[in-house]
Structures are given as C-alpha cells and as structure tokens.
PDB file of C-alpha atoms in Angstrom:
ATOM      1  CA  UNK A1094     115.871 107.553  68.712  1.00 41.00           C
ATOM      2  CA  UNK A1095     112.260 107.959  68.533  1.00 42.00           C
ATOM      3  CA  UNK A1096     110.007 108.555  70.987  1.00 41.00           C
ATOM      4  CA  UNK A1097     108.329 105.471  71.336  1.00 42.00           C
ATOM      5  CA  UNK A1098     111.499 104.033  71.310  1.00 42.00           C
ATOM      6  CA  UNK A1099     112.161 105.786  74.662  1.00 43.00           C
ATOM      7  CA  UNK A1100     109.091 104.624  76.186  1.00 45.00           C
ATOM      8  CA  UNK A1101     109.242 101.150  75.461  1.00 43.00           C
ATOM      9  CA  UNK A1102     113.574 100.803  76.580  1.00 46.00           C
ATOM     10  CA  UNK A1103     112.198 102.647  79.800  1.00 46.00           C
ATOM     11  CA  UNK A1104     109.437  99.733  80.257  1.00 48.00           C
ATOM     12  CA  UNK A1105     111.533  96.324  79.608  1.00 51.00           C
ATOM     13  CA  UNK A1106     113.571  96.542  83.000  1.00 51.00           C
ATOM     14  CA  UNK A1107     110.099  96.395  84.943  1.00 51.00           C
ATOM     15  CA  UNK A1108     109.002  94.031  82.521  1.00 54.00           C
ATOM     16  CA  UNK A1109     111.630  91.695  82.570  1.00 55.00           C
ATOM     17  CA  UNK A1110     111.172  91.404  86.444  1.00 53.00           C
ATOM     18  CA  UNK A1111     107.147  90.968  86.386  1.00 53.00           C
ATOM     19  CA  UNK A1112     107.912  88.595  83.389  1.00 56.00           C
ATOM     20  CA  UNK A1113     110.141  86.123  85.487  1.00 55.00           C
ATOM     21  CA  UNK A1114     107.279  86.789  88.717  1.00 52.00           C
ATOM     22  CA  UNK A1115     104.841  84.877  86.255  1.00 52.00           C
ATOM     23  CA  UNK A1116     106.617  82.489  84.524  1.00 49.00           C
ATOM     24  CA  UNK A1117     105.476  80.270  87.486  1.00 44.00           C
ATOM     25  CA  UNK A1118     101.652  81.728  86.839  1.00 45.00           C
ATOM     26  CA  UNK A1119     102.469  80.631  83.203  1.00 44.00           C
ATOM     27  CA  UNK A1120     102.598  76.806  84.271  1.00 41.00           C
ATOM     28  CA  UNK A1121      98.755  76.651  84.788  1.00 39.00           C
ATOM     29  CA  UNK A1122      98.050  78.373  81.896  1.00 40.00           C
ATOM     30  CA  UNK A1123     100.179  75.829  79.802  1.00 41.00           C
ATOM     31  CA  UNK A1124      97.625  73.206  81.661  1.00 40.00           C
ATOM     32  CA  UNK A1125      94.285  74.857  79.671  1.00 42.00           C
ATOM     33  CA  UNK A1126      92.773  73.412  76.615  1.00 40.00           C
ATOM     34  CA  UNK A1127      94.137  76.565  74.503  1.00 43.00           C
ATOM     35  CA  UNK A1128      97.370  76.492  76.086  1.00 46.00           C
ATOM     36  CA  UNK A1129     100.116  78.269  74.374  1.00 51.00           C
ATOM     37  CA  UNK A1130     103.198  75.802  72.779  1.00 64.00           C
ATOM     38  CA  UNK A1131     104.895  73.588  75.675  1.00 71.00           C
ATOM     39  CA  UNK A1132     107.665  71.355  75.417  1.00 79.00           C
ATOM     40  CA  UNK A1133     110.905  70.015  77.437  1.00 81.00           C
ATOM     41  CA  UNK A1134     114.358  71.688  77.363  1.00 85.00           C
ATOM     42  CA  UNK A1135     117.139  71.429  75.384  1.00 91.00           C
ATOM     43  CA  UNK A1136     117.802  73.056  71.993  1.00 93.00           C
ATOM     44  CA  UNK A1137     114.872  75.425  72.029  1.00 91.00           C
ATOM     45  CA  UNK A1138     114.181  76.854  68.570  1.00 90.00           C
ATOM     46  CA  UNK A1139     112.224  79.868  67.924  1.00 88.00           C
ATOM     47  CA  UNK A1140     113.041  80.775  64.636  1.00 89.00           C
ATOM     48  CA  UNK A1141     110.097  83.424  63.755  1.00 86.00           C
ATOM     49  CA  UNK A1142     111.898  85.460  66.158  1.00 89.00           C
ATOM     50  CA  UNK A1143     115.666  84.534  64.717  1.00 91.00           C
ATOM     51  CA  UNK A1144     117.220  82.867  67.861  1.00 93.00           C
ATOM     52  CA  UNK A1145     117.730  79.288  69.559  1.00 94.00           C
ATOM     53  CA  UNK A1146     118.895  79.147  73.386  1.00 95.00           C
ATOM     54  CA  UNK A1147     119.611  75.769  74.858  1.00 95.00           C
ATOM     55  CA  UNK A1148     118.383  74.925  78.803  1.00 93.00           C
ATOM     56  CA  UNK A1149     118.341  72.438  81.226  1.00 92.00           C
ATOM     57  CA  UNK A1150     117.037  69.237  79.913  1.00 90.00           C
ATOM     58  CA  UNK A1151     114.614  69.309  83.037  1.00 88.00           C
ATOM     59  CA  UNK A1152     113.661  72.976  82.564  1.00 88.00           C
ATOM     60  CA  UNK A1153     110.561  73.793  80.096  1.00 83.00           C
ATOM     61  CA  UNK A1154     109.732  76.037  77.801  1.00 83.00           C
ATOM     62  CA  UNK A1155     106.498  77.810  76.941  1.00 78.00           C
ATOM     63  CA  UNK A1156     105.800  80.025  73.806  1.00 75.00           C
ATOM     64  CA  UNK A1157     103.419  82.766  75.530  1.00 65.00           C
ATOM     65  CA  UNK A1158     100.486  84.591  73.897  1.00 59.00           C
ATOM     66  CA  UNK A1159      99.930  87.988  74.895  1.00 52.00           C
ATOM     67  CA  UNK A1160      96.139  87.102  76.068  1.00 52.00           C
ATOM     68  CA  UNK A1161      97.718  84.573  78.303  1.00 52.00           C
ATOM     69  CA  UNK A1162      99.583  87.438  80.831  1.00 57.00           C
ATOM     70  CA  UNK A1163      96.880  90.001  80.536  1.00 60.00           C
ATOM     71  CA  UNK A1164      94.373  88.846  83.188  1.00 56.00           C
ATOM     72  CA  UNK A1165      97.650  88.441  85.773  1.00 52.00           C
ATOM     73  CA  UNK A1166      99.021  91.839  84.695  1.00 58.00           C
ATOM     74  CA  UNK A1167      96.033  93.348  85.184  1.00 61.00           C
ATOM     75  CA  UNK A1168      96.197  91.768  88.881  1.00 52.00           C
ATOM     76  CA  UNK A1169      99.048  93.239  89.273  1.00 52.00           C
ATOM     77  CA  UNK A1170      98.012  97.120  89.206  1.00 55.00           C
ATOM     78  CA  UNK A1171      96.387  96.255  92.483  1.00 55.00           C
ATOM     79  CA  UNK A1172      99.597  95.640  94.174  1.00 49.00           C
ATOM     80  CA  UNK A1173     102.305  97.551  92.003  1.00 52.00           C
ATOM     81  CA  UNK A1174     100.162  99.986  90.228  1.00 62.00           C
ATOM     82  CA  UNK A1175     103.275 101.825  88.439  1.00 58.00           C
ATOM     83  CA  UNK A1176     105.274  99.101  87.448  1.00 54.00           C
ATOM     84  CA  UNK A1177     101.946  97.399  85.948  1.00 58.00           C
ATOM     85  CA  UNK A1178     101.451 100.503  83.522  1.00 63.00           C
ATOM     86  CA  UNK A1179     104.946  99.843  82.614  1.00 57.00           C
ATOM     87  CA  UNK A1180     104.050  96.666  81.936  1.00 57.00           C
ATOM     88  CA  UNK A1181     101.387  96.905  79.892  1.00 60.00           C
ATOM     89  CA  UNK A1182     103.217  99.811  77.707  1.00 60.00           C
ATOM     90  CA  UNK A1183     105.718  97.321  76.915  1.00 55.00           C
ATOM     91  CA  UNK A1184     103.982  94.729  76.037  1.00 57.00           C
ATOM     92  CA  UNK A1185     100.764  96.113  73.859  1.00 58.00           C
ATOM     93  CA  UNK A1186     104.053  97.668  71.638  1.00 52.00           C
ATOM     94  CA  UNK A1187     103.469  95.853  67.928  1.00 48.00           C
ATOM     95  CA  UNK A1188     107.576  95.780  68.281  1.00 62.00           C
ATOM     96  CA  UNK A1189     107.956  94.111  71.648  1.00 61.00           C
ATOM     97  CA  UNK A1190     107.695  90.121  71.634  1.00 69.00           C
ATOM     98  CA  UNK A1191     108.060  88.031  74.596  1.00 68.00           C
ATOM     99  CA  UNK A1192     109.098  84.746  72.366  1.00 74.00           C
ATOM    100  CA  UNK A1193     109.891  82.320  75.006  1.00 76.00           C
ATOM    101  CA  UNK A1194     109.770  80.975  78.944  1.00 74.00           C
ATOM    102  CA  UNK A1195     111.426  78.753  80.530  1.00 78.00           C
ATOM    103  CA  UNK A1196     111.262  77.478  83.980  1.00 75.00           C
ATOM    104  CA  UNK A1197     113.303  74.641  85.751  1.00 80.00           C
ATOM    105  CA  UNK A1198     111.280  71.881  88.096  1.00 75.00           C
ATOM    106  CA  UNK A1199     108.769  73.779  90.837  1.00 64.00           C
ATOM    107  CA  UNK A1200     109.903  72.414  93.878  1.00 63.00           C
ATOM    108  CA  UNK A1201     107.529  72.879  97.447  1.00 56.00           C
ATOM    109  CA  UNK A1202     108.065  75.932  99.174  1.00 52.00           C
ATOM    110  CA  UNK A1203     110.219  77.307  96.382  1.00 64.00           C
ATOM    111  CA  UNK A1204     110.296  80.457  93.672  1.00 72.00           C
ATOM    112  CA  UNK A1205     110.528  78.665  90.096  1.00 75.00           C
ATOM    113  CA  UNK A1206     113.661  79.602  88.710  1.00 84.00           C
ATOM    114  CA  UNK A1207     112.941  80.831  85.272  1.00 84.00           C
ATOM    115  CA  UNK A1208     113.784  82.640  81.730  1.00 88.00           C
ATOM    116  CA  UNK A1209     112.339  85.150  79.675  1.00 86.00           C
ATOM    117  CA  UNK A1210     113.468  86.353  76.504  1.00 89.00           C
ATOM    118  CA  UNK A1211     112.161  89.747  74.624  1.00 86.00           C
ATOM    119  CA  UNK A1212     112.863  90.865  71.511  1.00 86.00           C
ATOM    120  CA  UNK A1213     112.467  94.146  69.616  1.00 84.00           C
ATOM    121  CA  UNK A1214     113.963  96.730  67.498  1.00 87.00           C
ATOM    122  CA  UNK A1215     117.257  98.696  68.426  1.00 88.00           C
ATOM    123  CA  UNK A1216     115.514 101.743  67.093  1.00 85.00           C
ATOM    124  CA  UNK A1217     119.310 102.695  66.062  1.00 89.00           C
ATOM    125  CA  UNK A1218     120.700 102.430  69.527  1.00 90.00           C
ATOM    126  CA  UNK A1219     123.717 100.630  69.787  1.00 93.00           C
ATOM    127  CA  UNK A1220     124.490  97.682  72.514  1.00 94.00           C
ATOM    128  CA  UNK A1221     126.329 100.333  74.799  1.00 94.00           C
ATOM    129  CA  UNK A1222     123.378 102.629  74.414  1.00 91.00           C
ATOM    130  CA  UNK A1223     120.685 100.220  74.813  1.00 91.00           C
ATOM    131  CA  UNK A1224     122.601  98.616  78.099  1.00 93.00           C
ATOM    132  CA  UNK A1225     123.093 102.511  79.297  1.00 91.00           C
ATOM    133  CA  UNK A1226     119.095 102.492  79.365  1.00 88.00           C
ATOM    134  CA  UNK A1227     118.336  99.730  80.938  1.00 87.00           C
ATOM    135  CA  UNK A1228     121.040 100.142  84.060  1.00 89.00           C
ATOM    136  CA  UNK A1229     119.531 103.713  84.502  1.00 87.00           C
ATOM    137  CA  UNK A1230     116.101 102.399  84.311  1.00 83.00           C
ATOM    138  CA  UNK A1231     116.773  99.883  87.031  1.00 84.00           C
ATOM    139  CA  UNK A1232     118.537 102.067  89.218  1.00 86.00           C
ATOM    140  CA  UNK A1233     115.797 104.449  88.504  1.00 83.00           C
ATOM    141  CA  UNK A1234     113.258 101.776  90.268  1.00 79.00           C
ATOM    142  CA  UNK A1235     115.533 101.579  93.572  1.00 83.00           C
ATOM    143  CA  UNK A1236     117.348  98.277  92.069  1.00 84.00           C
ATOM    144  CA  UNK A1237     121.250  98.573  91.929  1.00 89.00           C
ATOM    145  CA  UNK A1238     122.799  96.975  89.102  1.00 92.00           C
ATOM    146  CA  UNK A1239     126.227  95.638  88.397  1.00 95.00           C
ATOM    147  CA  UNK A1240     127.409  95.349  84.854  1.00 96.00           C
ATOM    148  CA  UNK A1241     130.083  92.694  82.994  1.00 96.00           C
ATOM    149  CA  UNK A1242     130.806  92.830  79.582  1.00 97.00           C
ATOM    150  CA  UNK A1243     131.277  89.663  78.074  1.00 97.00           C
ATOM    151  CA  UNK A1244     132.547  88.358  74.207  1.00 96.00           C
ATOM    152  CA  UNK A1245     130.791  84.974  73.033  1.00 95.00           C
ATOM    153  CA  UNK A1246     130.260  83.678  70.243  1.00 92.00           C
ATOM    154  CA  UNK A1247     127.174  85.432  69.127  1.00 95.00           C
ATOM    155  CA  UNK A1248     129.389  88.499  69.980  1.00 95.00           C
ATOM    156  CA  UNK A1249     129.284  91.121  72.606  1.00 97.00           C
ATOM    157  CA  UNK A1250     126.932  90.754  75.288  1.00 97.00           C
ATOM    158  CA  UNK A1251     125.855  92.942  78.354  1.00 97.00           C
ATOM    159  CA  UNK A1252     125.287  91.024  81.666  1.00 96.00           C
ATOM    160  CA  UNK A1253     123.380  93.107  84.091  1.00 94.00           C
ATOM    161  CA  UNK A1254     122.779  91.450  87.761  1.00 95.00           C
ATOM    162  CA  UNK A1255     120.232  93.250  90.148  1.00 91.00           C
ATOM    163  CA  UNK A1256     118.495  92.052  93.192  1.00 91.00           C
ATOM    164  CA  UNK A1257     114.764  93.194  93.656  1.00 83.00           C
ATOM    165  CA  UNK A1258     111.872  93.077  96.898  1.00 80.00           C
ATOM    166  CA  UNK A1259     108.813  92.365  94.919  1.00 72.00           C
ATOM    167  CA  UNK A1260     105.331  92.199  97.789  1.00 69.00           C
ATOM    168  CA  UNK A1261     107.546  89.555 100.262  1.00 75.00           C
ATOM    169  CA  UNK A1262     109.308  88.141  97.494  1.00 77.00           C
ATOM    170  CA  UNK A1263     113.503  88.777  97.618  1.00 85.00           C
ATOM    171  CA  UNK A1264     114.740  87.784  93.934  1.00 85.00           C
ATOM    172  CA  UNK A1265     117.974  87.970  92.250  1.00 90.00           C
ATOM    173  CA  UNK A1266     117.705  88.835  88.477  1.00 90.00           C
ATOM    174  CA  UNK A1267     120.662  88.614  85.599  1.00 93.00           C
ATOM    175  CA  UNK A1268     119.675  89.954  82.224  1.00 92.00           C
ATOM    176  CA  UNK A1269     121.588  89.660  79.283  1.00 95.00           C
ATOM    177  CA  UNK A1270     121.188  91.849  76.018  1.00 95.00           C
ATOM    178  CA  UNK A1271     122.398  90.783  72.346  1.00 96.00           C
ATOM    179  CA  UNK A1272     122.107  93.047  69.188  1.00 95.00           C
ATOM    180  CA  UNK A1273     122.085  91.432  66.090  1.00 95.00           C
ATOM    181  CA  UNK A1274     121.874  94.055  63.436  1.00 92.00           C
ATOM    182  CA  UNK A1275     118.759  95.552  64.153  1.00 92.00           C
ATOM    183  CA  UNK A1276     117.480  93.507  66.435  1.00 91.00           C
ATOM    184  CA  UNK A1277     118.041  93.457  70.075  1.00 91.00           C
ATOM    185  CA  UNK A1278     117.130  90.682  72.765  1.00 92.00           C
ATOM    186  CA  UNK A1279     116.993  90.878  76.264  1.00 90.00           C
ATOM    187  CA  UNK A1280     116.843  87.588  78.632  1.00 92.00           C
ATOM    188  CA  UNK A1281     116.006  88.104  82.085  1.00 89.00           C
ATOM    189  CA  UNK A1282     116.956  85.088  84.032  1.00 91.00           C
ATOM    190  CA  UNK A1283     115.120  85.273  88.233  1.00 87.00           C
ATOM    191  CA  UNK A1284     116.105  83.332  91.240  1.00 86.00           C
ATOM    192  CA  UNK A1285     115.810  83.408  94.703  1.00 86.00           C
ATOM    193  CA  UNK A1286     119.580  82.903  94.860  1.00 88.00           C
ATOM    194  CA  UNK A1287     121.911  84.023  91.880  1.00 89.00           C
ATOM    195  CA  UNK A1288     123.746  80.536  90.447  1.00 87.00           C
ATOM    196  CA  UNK A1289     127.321  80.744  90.320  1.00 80.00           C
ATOM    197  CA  UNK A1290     127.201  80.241  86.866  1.00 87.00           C
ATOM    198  CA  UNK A1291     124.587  78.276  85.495  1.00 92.00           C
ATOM    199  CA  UNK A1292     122.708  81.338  84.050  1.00 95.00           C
ATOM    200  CA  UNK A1293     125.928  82.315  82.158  1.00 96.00           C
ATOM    201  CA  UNK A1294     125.775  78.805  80.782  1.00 95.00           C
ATOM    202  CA  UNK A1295     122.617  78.912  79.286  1.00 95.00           C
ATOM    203  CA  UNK A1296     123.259  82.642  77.765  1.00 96.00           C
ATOM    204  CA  UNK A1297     126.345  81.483  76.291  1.00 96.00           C
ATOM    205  CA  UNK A1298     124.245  79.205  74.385  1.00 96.00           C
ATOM    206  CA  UNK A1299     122.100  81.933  72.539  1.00 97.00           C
ATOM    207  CA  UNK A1300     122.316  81.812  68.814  1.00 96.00           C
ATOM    208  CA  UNK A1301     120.616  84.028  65.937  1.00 96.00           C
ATOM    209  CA  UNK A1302     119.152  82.497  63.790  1.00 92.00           C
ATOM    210  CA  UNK A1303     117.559  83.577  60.060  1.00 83.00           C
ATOM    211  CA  UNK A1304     114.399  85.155  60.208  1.00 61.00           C
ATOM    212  CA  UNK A1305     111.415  83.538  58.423  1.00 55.00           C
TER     213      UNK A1305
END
C-alpha cells in the first residue's frame, strides 16, 4: 500500500466524526445563493460516485463542495488543532470524495442526527484490511470501537460503533465500510443516542451503482 494511502486511511476516522459535527453547519450553507445540490430523502442517487442509499423520507440530503467545509474546518484547528490537520489531509486528497449528507429534521435543543458518505480508492487493501485501519485509528484517538460483520446484499460489510466527547458534545457514531472492486466507501452515521436499528436500515439500503 502506498504511502499516501496510509496517510489518508489514518485521516477518515477523524474525518468521519468532524464530518457528521457539521452536517448541521451544512444546513445554512444549503440556505446561500451558491448552495451546493439539496433535496428530500428517499432514493438518493449519486451516480458519479457509483452508489444510491435510501433515507428517511423526512431526512435531507446535500451534495457538499469542498469550499463549502473549509471556512468551518479551518474553525476547527482552534479547538481540536490535531484532528483538524487530519481533516484537512483527508479531504484536499484528489482521491477522497465526500459525495453526500444527510440529516433528519433539527429539532430545539437537539444534535441533528446525520450521514456522511466518503469514497476513495482501496489502494489494494482488502475490506478486512481497510476495517483493521480504521478500528486502530479510532482506538488510536481514545475512542473504543466494537466491530460486527455483516452479509447484505451489496456483500460484506464492516459495522464499526464508537462513542466520542467532542468540546461538550457526547455522540455515538456507527460507520459502515463497502468495497466494491476498487472502490471503498465509508458512511459514518452520528447521534446523540445510537438507534436500535434504524442506522442498519438505511446501510442495508446501499447499492453500487455504474460509474459515469
């Protein structure tokens, strides 16, 4: 595996959890005159980046642009100065794409629940390899993971749940990863409480899809 390789695996675990931090920050950039693509739940589509996920029909979904996170990333350094330059590794990588956000109704005094999905190249790892990574990265930030293994249709896919203190925040994350040849995705689903198995729901409805 390559070294950049290395360095961008060792990035997405922090990423994925600053990702779902701002997916509620994402909802007023959606609101600007150059917002970035918007629309309701359901059958989400994303086919430049080979997959469709369906979610909650009240949940929705926002196609990010890089220049949209950069100015609240860069806010970020002042608080969590390591995991930002993590952050920023992973996402100014040509190979990394953050393709999609969702985020159910923001309710008053309440942590959006939300979605993120990433996607870049295996760099020949396989899933076992690439899930290997990603539990010793997290567990290399203070965050204990558990793992499941689980077969869907898509295939097999790697369910990771950690729990994470971010400033006076107390979240509960569950990523799952998919490899599709040699591609692999990563969807970081954050909570203040862990659904019993809503989240599972929604992963179980990940397809790939043909590349354009």
């Amino acid at each position: 595996m390559h070294t950049s390789g290395r360095s961008i695996l060792r990035s997405l675990a922090a990423t994925s959890l600053v990702l779902g931090l701002l997916a509620s920050a994402t909802v007023s950039v959606a609101a600007q005159d150059e917002a970035p693509a918007v629309g309701p739940g359901g059958l989400v589509a994303v086919p430049e980046a080979g997959f469709a996920i369906t979610v909650p029909f009240d949940w929705t979904h926002v196609r990010p642009q890089l220049s949209d996170l950069e100015g609240i990333v860069d806010a970020l350094g002042d608080m969590e100065p390591e995991i930002a330059s993590m952050v920023q590794s992973a996402l100014a990588s040509s190979d990394v794409s953050l393709s999609l956000m969702a985020f159910a109704p923001v309710r008053p005094v309440s942590f959006a629940e939300n979605l993120n999905v990433i996607s870049l190249p295996t760099s020949g790892m396989s899933l076992e390899l690439i899930t290997g990574a990603n539990v010793a990265q997290l567990e290399g930030l203070g965050w204990p993971a558990e793992l499941t293994m689980h077969e869907l249709p898509v295939g097999e896919v790697a369910q990771i749940d950690y729990d994470a203190t971010f400033g006076d925040q107390d979240l509960e994350f569950s990523t799952y990863l998919y490899v599709d040849g040699e591609t692999q995705y990563n969807l970081t689903f954050t909570g203040e409480e862990r659904p019993s198995d809503s989240w599972f729901s929604i992963a179980s409805t990940f397809e790939y899809l043909p590349g354009e």
